[in-house]
Short mmCIF file of C-alpha atoms in Angstrom, two decimals:
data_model
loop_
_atom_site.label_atom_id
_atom_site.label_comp_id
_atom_site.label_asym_id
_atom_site.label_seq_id
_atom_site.Cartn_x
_atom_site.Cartn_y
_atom_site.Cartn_z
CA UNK W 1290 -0.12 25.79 89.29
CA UNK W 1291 -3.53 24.91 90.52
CA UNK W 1292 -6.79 24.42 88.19
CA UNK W 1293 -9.19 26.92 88.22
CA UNK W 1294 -12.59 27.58 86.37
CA UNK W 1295 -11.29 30.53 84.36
CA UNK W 1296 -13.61 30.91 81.97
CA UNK W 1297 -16.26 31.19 84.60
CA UNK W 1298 -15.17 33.80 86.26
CA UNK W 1299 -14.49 36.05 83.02
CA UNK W 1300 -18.19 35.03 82.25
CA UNK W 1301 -19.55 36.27 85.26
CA UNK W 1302 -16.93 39.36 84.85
CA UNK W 1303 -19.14 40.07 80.99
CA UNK W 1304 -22.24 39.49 82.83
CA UNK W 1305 -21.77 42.11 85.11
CA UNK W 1306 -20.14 44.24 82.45
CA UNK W 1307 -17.23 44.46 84.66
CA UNK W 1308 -13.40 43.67 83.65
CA UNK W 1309 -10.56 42.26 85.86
CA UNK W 1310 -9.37 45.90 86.62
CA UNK W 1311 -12.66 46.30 88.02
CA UNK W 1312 -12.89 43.56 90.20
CA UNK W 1313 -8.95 44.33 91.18
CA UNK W 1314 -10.01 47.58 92.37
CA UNK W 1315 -12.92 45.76 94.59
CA UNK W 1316 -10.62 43.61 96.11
CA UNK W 1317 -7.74 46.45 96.41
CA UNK W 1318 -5.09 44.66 94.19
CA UNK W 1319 -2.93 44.95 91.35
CA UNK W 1320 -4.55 43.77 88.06
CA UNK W 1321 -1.64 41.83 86.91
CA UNK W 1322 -2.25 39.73 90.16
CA UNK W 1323 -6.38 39.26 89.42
CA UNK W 1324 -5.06 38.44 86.31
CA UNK W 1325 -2.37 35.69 87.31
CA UNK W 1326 -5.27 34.91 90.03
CA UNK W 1327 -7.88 33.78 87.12
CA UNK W 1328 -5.48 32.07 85.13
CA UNK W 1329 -4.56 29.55 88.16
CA UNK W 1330 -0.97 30.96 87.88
CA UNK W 1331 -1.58 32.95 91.74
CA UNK W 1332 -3.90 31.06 94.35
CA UNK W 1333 -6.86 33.03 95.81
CA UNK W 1334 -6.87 33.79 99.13
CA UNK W 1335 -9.84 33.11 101.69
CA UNK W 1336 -10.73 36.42 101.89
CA UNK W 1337 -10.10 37.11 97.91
CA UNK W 1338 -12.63 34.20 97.44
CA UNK W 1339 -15.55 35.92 100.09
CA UNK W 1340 -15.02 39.46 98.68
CA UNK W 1341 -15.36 37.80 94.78
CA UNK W 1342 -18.15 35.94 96.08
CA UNK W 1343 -19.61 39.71 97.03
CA UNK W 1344 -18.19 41.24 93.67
CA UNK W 1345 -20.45 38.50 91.69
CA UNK W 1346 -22.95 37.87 93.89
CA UNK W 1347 -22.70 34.63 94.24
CA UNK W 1348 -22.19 32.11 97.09
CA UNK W 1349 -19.10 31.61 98.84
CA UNK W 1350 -19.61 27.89 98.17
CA UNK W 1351 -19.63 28.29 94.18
CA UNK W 1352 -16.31 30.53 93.96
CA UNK W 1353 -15.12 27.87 95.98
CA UNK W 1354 -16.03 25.17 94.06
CA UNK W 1355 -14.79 27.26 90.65
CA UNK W 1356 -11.34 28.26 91.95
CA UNK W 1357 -10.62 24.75 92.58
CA UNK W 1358 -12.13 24.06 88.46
CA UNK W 1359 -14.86 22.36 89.73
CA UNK W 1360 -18.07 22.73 88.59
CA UNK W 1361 -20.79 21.45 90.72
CA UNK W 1362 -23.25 18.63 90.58
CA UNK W 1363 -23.80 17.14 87.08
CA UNK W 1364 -23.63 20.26 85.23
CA UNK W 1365 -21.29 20.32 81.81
CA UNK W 1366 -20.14 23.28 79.43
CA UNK W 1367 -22.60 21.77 77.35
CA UNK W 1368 -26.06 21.86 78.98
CA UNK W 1369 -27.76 24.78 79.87
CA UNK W 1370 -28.22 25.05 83.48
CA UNK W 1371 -30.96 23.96 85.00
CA UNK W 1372 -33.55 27.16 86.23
CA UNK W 1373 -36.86 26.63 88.57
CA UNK W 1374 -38.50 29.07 86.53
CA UNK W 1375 -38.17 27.27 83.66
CA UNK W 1376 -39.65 23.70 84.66
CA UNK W 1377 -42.71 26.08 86.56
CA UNK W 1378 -43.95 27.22 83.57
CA UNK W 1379 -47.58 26.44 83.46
CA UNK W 1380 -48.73 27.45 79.88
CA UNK W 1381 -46.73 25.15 77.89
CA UNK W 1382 -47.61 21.15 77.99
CA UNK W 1383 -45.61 18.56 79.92
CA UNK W 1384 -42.84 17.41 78.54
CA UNK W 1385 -42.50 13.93 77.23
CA UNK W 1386 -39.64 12.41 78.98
CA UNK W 1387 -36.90 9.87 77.56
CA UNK W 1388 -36.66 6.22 78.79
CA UNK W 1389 -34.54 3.79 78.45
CA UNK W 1390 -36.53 2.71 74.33
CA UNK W 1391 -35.29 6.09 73.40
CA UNK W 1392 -31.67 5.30 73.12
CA UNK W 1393 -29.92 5.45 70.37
CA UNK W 1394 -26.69 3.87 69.93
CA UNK W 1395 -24.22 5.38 67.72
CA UNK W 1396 -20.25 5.88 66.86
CA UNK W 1397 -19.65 4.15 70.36
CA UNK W 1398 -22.01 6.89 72.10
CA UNK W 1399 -25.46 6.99 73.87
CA UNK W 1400 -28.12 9.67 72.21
CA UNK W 1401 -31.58 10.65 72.35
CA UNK W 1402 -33.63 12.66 69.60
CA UNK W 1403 -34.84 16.46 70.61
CA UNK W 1404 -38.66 16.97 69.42
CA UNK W 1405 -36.52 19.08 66.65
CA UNK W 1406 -34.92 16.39 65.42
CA UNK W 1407 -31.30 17.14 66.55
CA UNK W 1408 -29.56 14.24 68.53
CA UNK W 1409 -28.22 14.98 72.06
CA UNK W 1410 -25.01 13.23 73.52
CA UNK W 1411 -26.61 11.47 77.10
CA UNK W 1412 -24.86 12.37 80.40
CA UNK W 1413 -22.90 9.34 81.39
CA UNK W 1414 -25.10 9.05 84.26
CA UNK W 1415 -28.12 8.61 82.71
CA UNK W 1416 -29.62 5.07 83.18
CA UNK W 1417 -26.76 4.22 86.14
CA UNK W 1418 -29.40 3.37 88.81
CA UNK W 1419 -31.35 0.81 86.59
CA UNK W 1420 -32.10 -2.12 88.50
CA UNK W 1421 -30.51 -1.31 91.41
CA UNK W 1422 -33.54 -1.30 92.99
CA UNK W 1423 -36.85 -3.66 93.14
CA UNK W 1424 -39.94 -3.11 95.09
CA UNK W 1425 -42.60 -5.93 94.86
CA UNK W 1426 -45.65 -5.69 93.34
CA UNK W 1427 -47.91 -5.74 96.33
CA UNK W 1428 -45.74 -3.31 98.67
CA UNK W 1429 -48.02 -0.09 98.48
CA UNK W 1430 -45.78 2.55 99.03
CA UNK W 1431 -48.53 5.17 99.92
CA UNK W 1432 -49.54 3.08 103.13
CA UNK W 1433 -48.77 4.04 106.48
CA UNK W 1434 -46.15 2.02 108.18
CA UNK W 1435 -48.18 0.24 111.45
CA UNK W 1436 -44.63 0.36 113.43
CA UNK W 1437 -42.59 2.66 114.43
CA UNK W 1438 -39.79 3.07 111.41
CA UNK W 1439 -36.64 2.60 113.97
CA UNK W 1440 -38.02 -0.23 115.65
CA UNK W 1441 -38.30 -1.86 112.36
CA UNK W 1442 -34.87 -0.75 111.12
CA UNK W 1443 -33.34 -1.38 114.29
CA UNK W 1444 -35.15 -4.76 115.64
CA UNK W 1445 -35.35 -6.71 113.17
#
């Protein structure tokens, strides 16, 4: 019937430690229908989707976005989300990042080398805005602009 993120939702149901009778008796429904609900074979309602945003505590926006089988942004069931904490972490050295020297081409596919030595499949993205873009060598981008920025996107 319609695509939804199913598996998802049952994580964020084992994260909680909760089941789908659980989360049927939240929302004051028969299991069988959470069940048919999370399978994509019964749609959620509006108010199904604000009181499982409450249930998981989560944002309206992202049970949205997961009852439709959309995952947001670039993310993929293979990369680990990315966390704030994580790239704050002040103890352990910068990380070198990949460029475009690192690639390495192989069975029709785009990878890079971890530090470990295991080889990671690149997002299809990756390298997509290469020149697309040049800014000359004497343009300091630091410097203040001596107009005023509409005039000079407007006026001229």
């Amino acid at each position: 019937m319609t695509p939804i993120d199913t598996a998802w939702f049952h994580r964020q149901l084992d994260i909680r430690n909760q089941s789908v009778r659980g989360l049927a008796r939240f929302l004051r429904v028969d299991p069988s229908a959470v069940s048919r609900m999370l399978k994509g074979e019964r749609k959620m309602s509006a108010e199904e989707q604000d009181n499982v945003a409450a249930f998981f505590g989560v944002s309206i926006e992202e049970v949205a976005a997961r009852r439709r089988g959309e995952a947001p942004g670039f993310s993929e069931t293979k990369q680990e989300p990315y966390l704030a904490a994580d790239a704050a972490r002040k103890d352990e050295p910068a990380m070198k990042m990949f460029t475009q020297a690192d690639v390495i081409y192989k069975d029709g596919k785009r990878w890079m080398e971890a530090p470990d030595g295991r080889l990671l499949e690149l997002h299809p993205a990756f390298g997509c805005m290469a020149g697309t873009m040049t800014i000359p060598d004497d343009l300091d981008l630091t410097a203040p602009i001596d107009v005023e920025w509409s005039d000079k996107l407007y006026n001229e």
